[in-house]
Coordinates of C-alpha atoms in Angstrom, one line a residue:
M1 CA 7.7 17.5 14.3
G2 CA 6.1 15.7 11.5
F3 CA 5.9 15.5 7.7
G4 CA 3.6 16.0 4.8
V5 CA 3.0 13.4 2.1
E6 CA 3.5 14.3 -1.6
R7 CA 1.7 11.9 -3.9
I8 CA 3.6 11.5 -7.3
P9 CA 1.7 9.6 -10.0
V10 CA 4.0 7.6 -12.3
L11 CA 3.9 4.8 -14.9
S12 CA 0.3 3.8 -15.7
D13 CA -1.1 3.6 -12.2
N14 CA 1.7 3.8 -9.6
Y15 CA 2.1 6.2 -6.8
I16 CA 5.4 7.3 -5.3
F17 CA 5.1 8.9 -1.9
L18 CA 7.5 11.6 -0.9
L19 CA 7.6 12.4 2.9
H20 CA 8.6 16.0 3.3
D21 CA 9.9 17.7 6.4
P22 CA 9.4 21.4 5.7
V23 CA 11.4 22.5 8.7
A24 CA 14.5 20.5 8.1
H25 CA 14.1 20.7 4.3
T26 CA 14.6 16.9 4.0
A27 CA 12.6 14.2 2.4
A28 CA 12.2 10.4 2.3
V29 CA 10.6 8.5 -0.6
V30 CA 8.5 5.4 -0.5
D31 CA 8.8 2.9 -3.4
P32 CA 10.3 5.1 -6.1
A33 CA 9.3 3.5 -9.3
E34 CA 11.2 6.2 -11.2
A35 CA 13.9 8.7 -10.2
T36 CA 13.2 11.7 -12.4
P37 CA 9.7 12.6 -11.1
V38 CA 11.1 12.4 -7.5
L39 CA 14.0 14.6 -8.4
T40 CA 11.6 17.1 -9.9
V41 CA 9.5 17.3 -6.8
L42 CA 12.5 17.5 -4.5
D43 CA 13.7 20.5 -6.6
Q44 CA 10.3 22.2 -6.3
L45 CA 10.3 21.7 -2.5
G46 CA 13.9 22.6 -2.0
A47 CA 14.4 19.4 -0.1
K48 CA 17.3 17.0 0.2
L49 CA 16.6 13.3 0.0
T50 CA 17.8 11.3 3.1
A51 CA 16.2 7.9 2.7
I52 CA 14.4 5.4 0.5
F53 CA 11.8 3.2 2.1
N54 CA 11.1 0.2 -0.1
T55 CA 8.2 -2.2 0.7
H56 CA 9.3 -5.0 -1.6
H57 CA 11.6 -5.7 -4.6
H58 CA 9.3 -5.4 -7.6
G59 CA 10.6 -3.2 -10.4
D60 CA 7.7 -0.7 -10.2
H61 CA 8.7 0.0 -6.6
V62 CA 12.5 0.1 -6.8
G63 CA 13.1 1.2 -10.4
G64 CA 14.2 4.6 -9.3
N65 CA 16.6 3.6 -6.6
R66 CA 19.8 3.7 -8.6
G67 CA 18.9 7.0 -10.2
L68 CA 18.3 8.6 -6.8
L69 CA 21.5 7.1 -5.4
A70 CA 23.4 8.7 -8.3
Q71 CA 22.3 12.1 -7.0
F72 CA 22.3 11.3 -3.3
P73 CA 24.9 8.5 -2.8
E74 CA 24.9 8.8 1.0
I75 CA 21.2 8.1 1.6
A76 CA 19.9 5.0 3.5
V77 CA 18.0 2.5 1.5
Y78 CA 15.6 0.5 3.6
G79 CA 14.0 -2.8 2.8
G80 CA 13.0 -6.1 4.3
I81 CA 15.7 -8.6 5.3
E82 CA 14.1 -11.2 3.0
D83 CA 14.8 -8.8 0.0
L84 CA 18.5 -8.4 0.5
G85 CA 20.1 -8.8 -2.9
R86 CA 16.8 -8.0 -4.6
I87 CA 16.4 -4.3 -3.8
P88 CA 19.0 -2.1 -5.6
G89 CA 21.3 -0.3 -3.3
Q90 CA 19.7 -1.6 -0.1
T91 CA 21.8 -0.6 2.9
I92 CA 19.5 -1.5 5.8
A93 CA 17.7 -4.8 6.3
L94 CA 14.5 -4.6 8.4
K95 CA 12.6 -7.3 10.2
D96 CA 9.2 -7.3 11.9
G97 CA 9.2 -5.0 14.9
D98 CA 12.0 -2.7 13.8
Q99 CA 11.6 1.0 13.8
V100 CA 12.6 3.7 11.4
L101 CA 12.7 7.5 11.9
F102 CA 11.9 10.4 9.8
A103 CA 11.1 14.0 10.7
G104 CA 10.9 13.2 14.4
E105 CA 8.3 10.5 13.8
T106 CA 8.8 6.8 14.4
A107 CA 7.5 4.1 12.1
Q108 CA 6.9 0.5 13.1
V109 CA 8.0 -2.0 10.5
F110 CA 5.5 -4.8 9.8
F111 CA 6.5 -8.0 8.0
I112 CA 3.5 -8.7 5.8
P113 CA 4.2 -11.5 3.3
G114 CA 1.7 -12.7 0.7
H115 CA 2.2 -10.6 -2.3
T116 CA 5.9 -11.4 -2.1
R117 CA 7.9 -13.4 0.5
G118 CA 9.7 -10.3 1.8
H119 CA 7.0 -7.6 1.8
I120 CA 7.1 -5.1 4.6
A121 CA 5.0 -2.0 5.6
Y122 CA 5.9 1.2 7.4
F123 CA 3.4 2.4 10.0
F124 CA 3.9 6.0 11.1
P125 CA 1.3 7.4 13.5
G126 CA -1.7 8.0 11.3
H127 CA 0.0 6.8 8.1
L128 CA 0.4 3.3 6.6
F129 CA 2.6 2.8 3.6
C130 CA 1.7 -0.7 2.6
G131 CA 3.0 -1.2 -1.0
D132 CA 1.0 -3.9 -2.8
T133 CA -0.5 -5.7 0.2
L134 CA -3.6 -3.7 0.9
F135 CA -5.2 -1.6 -1.8
G136 CA -8.2 0.6 -2.0
A137 CA -11.0 -2.0 -1.8
G138 CA -8.6 -4.8 -2.6
C139 CA -5.3 -6.6 -2.0
G140 CA -2.3 -7.7 -3.9
R141 CA -1.9 -10.9 -5.9
L142 CA -0.2 -13.8 -4.4
F143 CA 3.0 -14.0 -6.4
E144 CA 5.3 -15.6 -3.8
G145 CA 3.2 -16.1 -0.7
T146 CA 0.2 -18.1 0.3
A147 CA -3.4 -17.3 1.1
Q148 CA -2.7 -18.0 4.7
Q149 CA 0.2 -15.5 4.8
M150 CA -1.8 -12.8 3.0
F151 CA -4.8 -13.3 5.2
T152 CA -2.6 -13.0 8.3
S153 CA -1.0 -9.9 6.9
L154 CA -4.3 -8.2 6.1
E155 CA -5.7 -9.1 9.5
R156 CA -2.8 -7.3 11.1
L157 CA -3.5 -4.2 9.0
R158 CA -7.2 -4.4 9.6
H159 CA -6.8 -3.9 13.3
L160 CA -4.9 -0.6 13.0
P161 CA -6.7 2.6 14.1
T162 CA -9.6 3.4 11.9
E163 CA -8.4 6.9 11.1
T164 CA -5.1 5.6 9.7
K165 CA -4.5 6.8 6.2
V166 CA -3.8 4.0 3.8
W167 CA -1.1 5.0 1.2
C168 CA -1.1 2.1 -1.2
A169 CA 1.1 2.1 -4.3
H170 CA -1.5 1.7 -7.1
E171 CA -4.6 3.5 -8.4
Y172 CA -6.6 0.3 -8.5
T173 CA -9.6 1.4 -6.5
L174 CA -12.3 1.7 -9.1
G175 CA -11.7 -1.8 -10.6
N176 CA -11.4 -3.3 -7.1
L177 CA -14.8 -1.7 -6.2
Q178 CA -16.4 -3.3 -9.2
F179 CA -15.2 -6.7 -8.1
A180 CA -16.3 -6.0 -4.5
L181 CA -19.8 -5.2 -5.7
S182 CA -19.9 -8.5 -7.5
V183 CA -19.4 -10.4 -4.2
D184 CA -21.0 -7.9 -1.7
D185 CA -23.7 -6.2 -3.7
N186 CA -26.0 -5.3 -0.8
N187 CA -23.3 -3.3 1.0
V188 CA -24.5 0.3 1.1
A189 CA -21.1 1.7 2.2
L190 CA -19.6 -0.1 -0.8
Q191 CA -22.2 1.3 -3.2
N192 CA -21.5 4.8 -1.9
R193 CA -17.8 4.4 -2.2
Y194 CA -18.1 3.3 -5.8
Q195 CA -20.1 6.4 -6.7
S196 CA -17.5 8.6 -5.0
A197 CA -14.6 6.8 -6.7
Q198 CA -16.3 7.1 -10.1
Y199 CA -16.6 10.9 -9.6
L200 CA -13.0 11.2 -8.5
R201 CA -11.6 9.2 -11.5
R202 CA -13.8 11.1 -14.0
H203 CA -12.2 14.2 -12.8
N204 CA -8.7 12.7 -12.8
Q205 CA -8.5 12.8 -9.0
P206 CA -6.8 10.2 -6.9
T207 CA -8.8 7.8 -4.6
I208 CA -5.7 7.4 -2.4
P209 CA -5.3 7.7 0.5
S210 CA -8.0 5.6 1.9
T211 CA -8.5 4.9 5.6
I212 CA -8.5 1.7 7.6
G213 CA -12.0 2.5 8.7
L214 CA -13.2 2.7 5.1
E215 CA -11.5 -0.5 4.1
Q216 CA -13.1 -2.3 7.1
L217 CA -16.5 -1.4 5.7
T218 CA -15.9 -1.9 1.9
N219 CA -12.9 -4.1 1.2
P220 CA -14.1 -7.7 0.7
F221 CA -10.6 -9.1 1.6
L222 CA -11.0 -7.5 5.1
R223 CA -14.5 -8.8 5.5
V224 CA -14.1 -12.6 5.1
T225 CA -15.9 -13.3 8.3
E226 CA -19.1 -11.6 7.0
L227 CA -22.0 -13.7 6.0
A228 CA -22.3 -12.0 2.6
L229 CA -18.8 -12.9 1.6
Q230 CA -19.1 -16.4 2.9
R231 CA -22.1 -16.9 0.7
S232 CA -20.4 -15.4 -2.3
S233 CA -17.3 -17.6 -1.8
G234 CA -19.2 -20.8 -0.8
E235 CA -16.8 -21.1 2.1
T236 CA -17.0 -20.4 5.9
D237 CA -13.4 -20.7 7.1
P238 CA -11.9 -17.2 6.8
V239 CA -8.7 -18.3 5.0
R240 CA -10.7 -20.4 2.5
V241 CA -13.1 -17.5 2.0
F242 CA -10.1 -15.2 1.3
A243 CA -8.5 -17.7 -1.0
A244 CA -11.7 -18.2 -3.0
L245 CA -12.2 -14.4 -3.3
R246 CA -8.6 -13.8 -4.3
S247 CA -8.8 -16.6 -7.0
R248 CA -12.0 -15.1 -8.3
K249 CA -10.5 -11.6 -8.4
D250 CA -7.5 -13.0 -10.4
H251 CA -10.0 -13.8 -13.3
F252 CA -12.4 -10.9 -12.9

C-alpha cells in the first residue's frame, strides 16, 4: 500500500501535488490550480484521477477543479465544510477529525483556520498537505482569520512527528528565510538553511518538501516562545509575538 507524490509547478510559484498509486494506476490531486498540467502528468503516468483534495477556496488552489471534472465527472471533490459553495464542484464537506482514504492510506483532516476561515489540511502518515497555512520558513497571510486562530493552527502542526514531510503549496522559502534571518539572525540552523535554499533556487530546484523538524528549528512562526523572537517582536505573549511577526512580514 502507499503512494508517491508528484510535484507539479504551475503559475508563478504554485505547486500542485499529485498522489500516485502505481499499483492501482489511480491518482488524487491536492489543490489543482490548473487542470492541463495535471492531465499531462496523469497521461504520462497512465493513471486515472479519483479525487481532488482542496485545502481552501482560493483560485490558485481550485482553479483546475472544473477542467478536471470535465474529464473525470465521477470523482470526489473534498474540501472543508466552511468552504461549501466556495470550492467548485465540491462533493464532500470535511470537518476536523474526519478521515479520507487514498491508496490504502488514511489521512486525518485538520481544521486549521487563519489564512482563511475554512482552511483544512490532510495528514497522511509521513506527509502533510497544508495548503497556505504553513510554508517553508513561513506561514500564510491572515486574509479571513485572526492571529489567535493561525497561532493555534500552527501549534497543532508544529507537534506532528519531526520526520513528517511538509508539502506546502508555494515556493516562498527563500523570501521567507530572508525575513526569518532579519528577526532570528543568530540561528545557525537558519543560516545553513538559507545557504541551502539559495543553492537549490540558483539551480532551479524546489525547496519543497520541508519537514516538521526543520520548520521547528528555522521557522520564526513556530518559534514564538523563543527568547530571540520575543526580543525581535518586543512581545512575550506567544500570540502577540506571532501577531507582531506576521504584521512585520506583511511589510517586509
